[in-house]
Short mmCIF file of C-alpha atoms and ligand atoms in Angstrom, two decimals:
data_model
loop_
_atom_site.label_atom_id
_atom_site.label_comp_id
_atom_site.label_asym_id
_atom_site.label_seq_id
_atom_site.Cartn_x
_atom_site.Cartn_y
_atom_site.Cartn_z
CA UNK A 22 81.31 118.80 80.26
CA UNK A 23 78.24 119.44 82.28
CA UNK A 24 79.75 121.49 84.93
CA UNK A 25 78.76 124.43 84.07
CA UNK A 26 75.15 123.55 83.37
CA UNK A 27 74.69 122.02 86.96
CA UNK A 28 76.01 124.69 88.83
CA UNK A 29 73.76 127.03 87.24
CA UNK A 30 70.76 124.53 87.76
CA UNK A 31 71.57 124.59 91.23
CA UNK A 32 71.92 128.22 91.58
CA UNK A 33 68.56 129.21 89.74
CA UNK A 34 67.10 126.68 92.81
CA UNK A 35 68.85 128.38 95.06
CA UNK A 36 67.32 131.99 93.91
CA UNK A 37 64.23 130.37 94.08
CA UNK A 38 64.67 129.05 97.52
CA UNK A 39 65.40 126.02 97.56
CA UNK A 40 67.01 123.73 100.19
CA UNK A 41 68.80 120.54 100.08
CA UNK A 42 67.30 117.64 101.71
CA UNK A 43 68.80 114.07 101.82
CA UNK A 44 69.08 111.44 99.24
CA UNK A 45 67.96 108.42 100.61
CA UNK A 46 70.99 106.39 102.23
CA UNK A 47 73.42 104.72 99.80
CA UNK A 48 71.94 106.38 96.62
CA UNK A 49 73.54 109.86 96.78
CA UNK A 50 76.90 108.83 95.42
CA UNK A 51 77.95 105.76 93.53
CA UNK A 52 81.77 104.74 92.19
CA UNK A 53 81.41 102.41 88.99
CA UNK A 54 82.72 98.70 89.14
CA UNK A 55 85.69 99.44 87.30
CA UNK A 56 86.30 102.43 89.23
CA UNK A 57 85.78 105.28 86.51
CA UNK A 58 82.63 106.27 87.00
CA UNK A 59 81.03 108.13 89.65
CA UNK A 60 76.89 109.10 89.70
CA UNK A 61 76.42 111.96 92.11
CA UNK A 62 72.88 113.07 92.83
CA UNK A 63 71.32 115.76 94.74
CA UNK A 64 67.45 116.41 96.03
CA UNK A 65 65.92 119.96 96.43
CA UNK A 66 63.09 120.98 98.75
CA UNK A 67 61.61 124.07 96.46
CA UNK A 68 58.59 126.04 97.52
CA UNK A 69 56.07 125.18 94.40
CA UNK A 70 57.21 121.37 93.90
CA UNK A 71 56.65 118.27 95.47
CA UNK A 72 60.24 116.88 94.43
CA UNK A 73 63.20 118.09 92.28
CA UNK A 74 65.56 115.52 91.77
CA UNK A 75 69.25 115.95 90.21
CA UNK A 76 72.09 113.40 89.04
CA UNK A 77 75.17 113.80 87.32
CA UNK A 78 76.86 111.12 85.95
CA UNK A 79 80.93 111.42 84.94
CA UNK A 80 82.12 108.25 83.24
CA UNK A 81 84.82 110.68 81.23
CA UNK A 82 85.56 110.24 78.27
CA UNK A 83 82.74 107.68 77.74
CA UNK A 84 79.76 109.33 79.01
CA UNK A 85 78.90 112.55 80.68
CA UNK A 86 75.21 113.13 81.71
CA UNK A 87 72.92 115.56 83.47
CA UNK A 88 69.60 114.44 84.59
CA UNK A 89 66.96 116.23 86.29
CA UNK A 90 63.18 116.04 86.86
CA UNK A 91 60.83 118.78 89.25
CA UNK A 92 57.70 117.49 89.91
CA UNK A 93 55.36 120.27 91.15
CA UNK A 94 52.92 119.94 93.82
CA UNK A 95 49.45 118.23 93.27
CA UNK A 96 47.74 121.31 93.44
CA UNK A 97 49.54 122.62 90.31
CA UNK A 98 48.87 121.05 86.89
CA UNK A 99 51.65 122.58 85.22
CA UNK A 100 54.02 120.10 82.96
CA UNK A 101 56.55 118.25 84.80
CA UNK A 102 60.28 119.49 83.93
CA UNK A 103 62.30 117.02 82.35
CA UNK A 104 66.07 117.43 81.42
CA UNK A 105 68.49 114.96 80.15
CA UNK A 106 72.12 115.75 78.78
CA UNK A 107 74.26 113.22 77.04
CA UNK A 108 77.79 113.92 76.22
CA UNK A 109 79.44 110.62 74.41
CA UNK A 110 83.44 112.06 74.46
CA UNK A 111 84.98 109.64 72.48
CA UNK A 112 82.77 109.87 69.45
CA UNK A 113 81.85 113.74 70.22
CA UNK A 114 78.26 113.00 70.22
CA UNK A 115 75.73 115.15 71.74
CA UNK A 116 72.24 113.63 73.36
CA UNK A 117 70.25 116.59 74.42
CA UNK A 118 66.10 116.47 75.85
CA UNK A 119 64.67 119.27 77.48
CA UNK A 120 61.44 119.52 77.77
CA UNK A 121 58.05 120.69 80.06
CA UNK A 122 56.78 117.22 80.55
CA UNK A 123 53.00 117.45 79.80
CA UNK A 124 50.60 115.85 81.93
CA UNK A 125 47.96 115.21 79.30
CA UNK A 126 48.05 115.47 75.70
CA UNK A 127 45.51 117.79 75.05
CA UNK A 128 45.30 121.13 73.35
CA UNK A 129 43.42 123.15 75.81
CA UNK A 130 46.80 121.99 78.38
CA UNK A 131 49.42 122.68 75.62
CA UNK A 132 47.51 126.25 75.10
CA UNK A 133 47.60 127.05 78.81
CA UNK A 134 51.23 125.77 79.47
CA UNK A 135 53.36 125.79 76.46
CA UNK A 136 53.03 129.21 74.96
CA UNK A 137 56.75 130.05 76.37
CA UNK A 138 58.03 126.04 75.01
CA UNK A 139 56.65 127.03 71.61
CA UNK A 140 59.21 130.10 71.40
CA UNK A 141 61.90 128.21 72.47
CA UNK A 142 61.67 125.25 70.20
CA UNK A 143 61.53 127.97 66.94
CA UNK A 144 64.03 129.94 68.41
CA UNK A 145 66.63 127.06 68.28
CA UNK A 146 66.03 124.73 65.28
CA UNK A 147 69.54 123.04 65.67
CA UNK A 148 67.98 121.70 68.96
CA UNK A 149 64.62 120.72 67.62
CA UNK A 150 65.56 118.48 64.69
CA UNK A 151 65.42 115.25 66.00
CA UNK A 152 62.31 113.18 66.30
CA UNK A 153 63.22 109.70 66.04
CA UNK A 154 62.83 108.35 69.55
CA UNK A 155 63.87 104.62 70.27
CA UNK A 156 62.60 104.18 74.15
CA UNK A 157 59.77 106.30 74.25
CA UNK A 158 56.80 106.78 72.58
CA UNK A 159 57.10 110.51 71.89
CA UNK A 160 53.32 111.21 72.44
CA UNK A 161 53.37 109.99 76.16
CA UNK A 162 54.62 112.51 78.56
CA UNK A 163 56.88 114.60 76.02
CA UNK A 164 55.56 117.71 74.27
CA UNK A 165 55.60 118.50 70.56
CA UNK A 166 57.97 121.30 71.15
CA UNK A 167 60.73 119.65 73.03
CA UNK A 168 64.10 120.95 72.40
CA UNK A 169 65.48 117.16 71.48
CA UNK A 170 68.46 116.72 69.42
CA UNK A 171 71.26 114.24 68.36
CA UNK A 172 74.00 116.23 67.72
CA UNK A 173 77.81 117.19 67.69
CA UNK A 174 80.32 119.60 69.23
CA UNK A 175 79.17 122.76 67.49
CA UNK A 176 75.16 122.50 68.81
CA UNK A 177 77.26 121.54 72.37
CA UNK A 178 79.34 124.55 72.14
CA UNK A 179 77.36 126.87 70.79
CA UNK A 180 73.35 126.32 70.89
CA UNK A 181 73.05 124.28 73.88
CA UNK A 182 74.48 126.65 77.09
CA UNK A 183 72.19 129.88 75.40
CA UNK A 184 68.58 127.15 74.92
CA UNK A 185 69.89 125.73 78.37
CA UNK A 186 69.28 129.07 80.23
CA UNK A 187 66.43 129.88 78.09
CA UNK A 188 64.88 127.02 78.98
CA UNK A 189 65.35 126.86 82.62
CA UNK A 190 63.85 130.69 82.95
CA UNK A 191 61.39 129.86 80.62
CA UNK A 192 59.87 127.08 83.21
CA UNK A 193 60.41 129.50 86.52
CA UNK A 194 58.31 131.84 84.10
CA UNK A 195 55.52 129.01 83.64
CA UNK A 196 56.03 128.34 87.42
CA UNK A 197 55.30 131.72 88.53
CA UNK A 198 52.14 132.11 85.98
CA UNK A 199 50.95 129.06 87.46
CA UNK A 200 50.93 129.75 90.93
CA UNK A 201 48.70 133.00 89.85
CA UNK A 202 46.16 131.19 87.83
CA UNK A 203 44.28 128.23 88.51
CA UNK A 204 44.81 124.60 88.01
CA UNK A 205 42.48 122.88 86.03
CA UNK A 206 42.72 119.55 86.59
CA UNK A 207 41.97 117.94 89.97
CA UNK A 208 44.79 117.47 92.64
CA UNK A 209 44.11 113.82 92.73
CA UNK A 210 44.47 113.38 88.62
CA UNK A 211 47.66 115.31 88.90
CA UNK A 212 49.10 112.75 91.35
CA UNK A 213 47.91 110.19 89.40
CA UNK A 214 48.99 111.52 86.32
CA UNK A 215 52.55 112.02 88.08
CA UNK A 216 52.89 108.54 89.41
CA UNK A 217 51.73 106.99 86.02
CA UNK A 218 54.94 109.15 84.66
CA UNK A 219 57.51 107.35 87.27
CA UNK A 220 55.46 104.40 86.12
CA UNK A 221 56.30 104.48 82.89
CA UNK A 222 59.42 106.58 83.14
CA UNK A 223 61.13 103.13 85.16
CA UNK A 224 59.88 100.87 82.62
CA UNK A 225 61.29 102.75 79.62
CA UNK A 226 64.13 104.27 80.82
CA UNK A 227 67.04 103.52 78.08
CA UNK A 228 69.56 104.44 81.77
CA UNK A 229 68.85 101.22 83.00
CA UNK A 230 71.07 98.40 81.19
CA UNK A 231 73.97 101.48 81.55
CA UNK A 232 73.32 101.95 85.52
CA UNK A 233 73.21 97.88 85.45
CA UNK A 234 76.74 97.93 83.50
CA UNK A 235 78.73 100.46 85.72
CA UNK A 236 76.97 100.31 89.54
CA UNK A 237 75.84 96.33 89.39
CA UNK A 238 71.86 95.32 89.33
CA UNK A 239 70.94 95.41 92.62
CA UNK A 240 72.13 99.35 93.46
CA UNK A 241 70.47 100.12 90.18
CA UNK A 242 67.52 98.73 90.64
CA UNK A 243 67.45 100.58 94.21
CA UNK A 244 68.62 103.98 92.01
CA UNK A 245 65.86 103.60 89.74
CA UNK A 246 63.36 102.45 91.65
CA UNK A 247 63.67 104.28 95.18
CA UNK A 248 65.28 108.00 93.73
CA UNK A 249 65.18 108.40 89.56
CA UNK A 250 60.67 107.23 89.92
CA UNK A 251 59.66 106.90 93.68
CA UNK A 252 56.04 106.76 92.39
CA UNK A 253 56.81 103.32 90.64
CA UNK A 254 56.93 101.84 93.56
CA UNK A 255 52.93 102.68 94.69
CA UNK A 256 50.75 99.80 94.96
CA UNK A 257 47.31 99.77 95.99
CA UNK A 258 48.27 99.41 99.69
CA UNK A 259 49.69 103.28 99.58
CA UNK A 260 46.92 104.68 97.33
CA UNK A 261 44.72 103.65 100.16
CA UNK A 262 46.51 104.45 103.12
CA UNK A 263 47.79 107.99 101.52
CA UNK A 264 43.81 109.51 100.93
C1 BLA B 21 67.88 108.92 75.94
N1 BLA B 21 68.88 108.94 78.25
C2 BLA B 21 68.78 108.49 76.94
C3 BLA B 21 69.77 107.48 76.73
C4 BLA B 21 70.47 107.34 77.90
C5 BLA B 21 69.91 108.23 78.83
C6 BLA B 21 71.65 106.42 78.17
C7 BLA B 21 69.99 106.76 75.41
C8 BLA B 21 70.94 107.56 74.57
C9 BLA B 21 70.58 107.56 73.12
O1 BLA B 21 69.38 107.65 72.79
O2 BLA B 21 71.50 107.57 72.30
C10 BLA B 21 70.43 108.43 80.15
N2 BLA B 21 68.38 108.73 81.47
C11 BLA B 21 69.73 108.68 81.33
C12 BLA B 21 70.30 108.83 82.63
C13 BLA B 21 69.26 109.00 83.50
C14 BLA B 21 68.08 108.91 82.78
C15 BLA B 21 71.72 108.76 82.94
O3 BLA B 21 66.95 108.97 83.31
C16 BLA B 21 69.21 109.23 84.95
C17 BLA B 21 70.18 109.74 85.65
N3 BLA B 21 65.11 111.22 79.85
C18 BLA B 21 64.96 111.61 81.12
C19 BLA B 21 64.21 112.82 81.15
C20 BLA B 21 63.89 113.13 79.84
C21 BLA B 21 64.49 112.12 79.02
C22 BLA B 21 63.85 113.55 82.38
O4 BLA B 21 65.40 111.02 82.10
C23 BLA B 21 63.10 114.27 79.39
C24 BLA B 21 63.59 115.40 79.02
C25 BLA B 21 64.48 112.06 77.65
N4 BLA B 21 66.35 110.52 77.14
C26 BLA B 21 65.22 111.18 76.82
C27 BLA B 21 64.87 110.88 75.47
C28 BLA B 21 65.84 110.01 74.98
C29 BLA B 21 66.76 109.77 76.06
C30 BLA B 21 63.68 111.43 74.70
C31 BLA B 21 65.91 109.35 73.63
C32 BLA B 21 65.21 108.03 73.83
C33 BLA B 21 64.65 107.39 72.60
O5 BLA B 21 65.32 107.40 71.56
O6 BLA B 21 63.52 106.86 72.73
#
């Protein structure tokens, strides 16, 4: 289902430079217990970013998914780029989230970094219906202009591949503005800020009890942990050994 949507992913890194680098051992591929499942993920080294993580999940007709995060480097507050694409076969249910992760919630950020978001979100109303959210509290580390949306086969078809590629140049747009102007807040917030995402991100993530149910506990644990939100595994120890 996703196919098409990761290889173009991958590509637009590509253009931009960027090089694979490894997956830490045992987490790049993973077969499900009952053997029809498989999570693949890939990690990018991309001039701009500190990390830019990708997973694709194929559990056919049950669940499809595409998953990816960019974290850019400390030196560049820019929003943190957040995708997540849920394809339910059986009951032909769309799950779509993309969004520029904002660091902050404050308007002086959203007018510096979402002007391009903004377009997007009235450009495709089919995509920017939904607001209910059930994990997450929708004013911590998602915009007001994500493109998030419950849906069926016809937004699939139809809306989703043209937002999709809107979206992704839309963010190398925001990229490349960044690097030209300056960032306002502090390296050392940023990384904060960044960490206190994975932080959260592992707590709420609604993935988990579905890793736990196809890979086991302890190799989701390890996914989660270790490759989906590094940064929730800091502890004072690193924050004082790493400045
Ligand atoms: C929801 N994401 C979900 C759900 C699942 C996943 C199973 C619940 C589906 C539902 O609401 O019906 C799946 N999440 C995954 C998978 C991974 C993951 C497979 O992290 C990892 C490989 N989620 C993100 C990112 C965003 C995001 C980067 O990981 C931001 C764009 C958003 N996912 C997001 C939101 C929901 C969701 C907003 C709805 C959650 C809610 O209702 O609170």
């Amino acid at each position: 289902m996703f196919d098409p949507f990761l290889k173009q992913l991958h590509t637009s890194i590509r253009i931009h430079g960027g090089q694979l680098i490894p997956v830490p051992e045992g987490l790049a591929n993973c077969v499900s217990i009952n053997g029809k499942g498989t999570i693949k993920s890939w990690l990018w080294q991309v001039s701009g970013f500190r990390r830019w993580r990708v997973t694709r999940l194929d559990a056919g007709d049950s669940l499809q998914v595409l998953n990816s995060v960019a974290y850019p480097d400390y030196n560049n507050d820019q929003p943190i780029l957040g995708i997540d694409l849920l394809w339910f076969g059986r009951t032909k249910k769309l799950v779509a989230v993309l969004d520029f992760q904002p660091l902050v919630q404050d308007q002086h950020y959203f007018d510096r970094h979402f002007k391009g978001l903004i377009g997007l979100h009235n450009r495709f109303p089919e995509l920017s219906r939904e607001k209910t959210m059930r994990a997450f509290d929708p004013q911590k580390y998602f915009s007001p202009w994500l493109l998030f949306c419950r849906g069926g086969f016809e937004q699939a078809n139809k809306s989703l591949p043209i937002a999709y590629k809107a979206f992704l140049d839309c963010y190398w747009d925001l990229e490349e503005k960044s690097m030209k102007g300056t960032s306002e807040i502090e390296p050392l917030e940023v990384r904060r800020l960044q960490t206190s995402y994975d932080i959260y991100s592992a707590e709420r993530d609604p993935a988990h009890g579905l890793f736990v149910s196809l890979f086991g506990k302890s190799w989701s644990d390890r996914f989660l942990n270790e490759f989906l939100f590094p940064g929730s595994l800091h502890n004072q120890t690193s924050e004082m050994f790493d400045h």
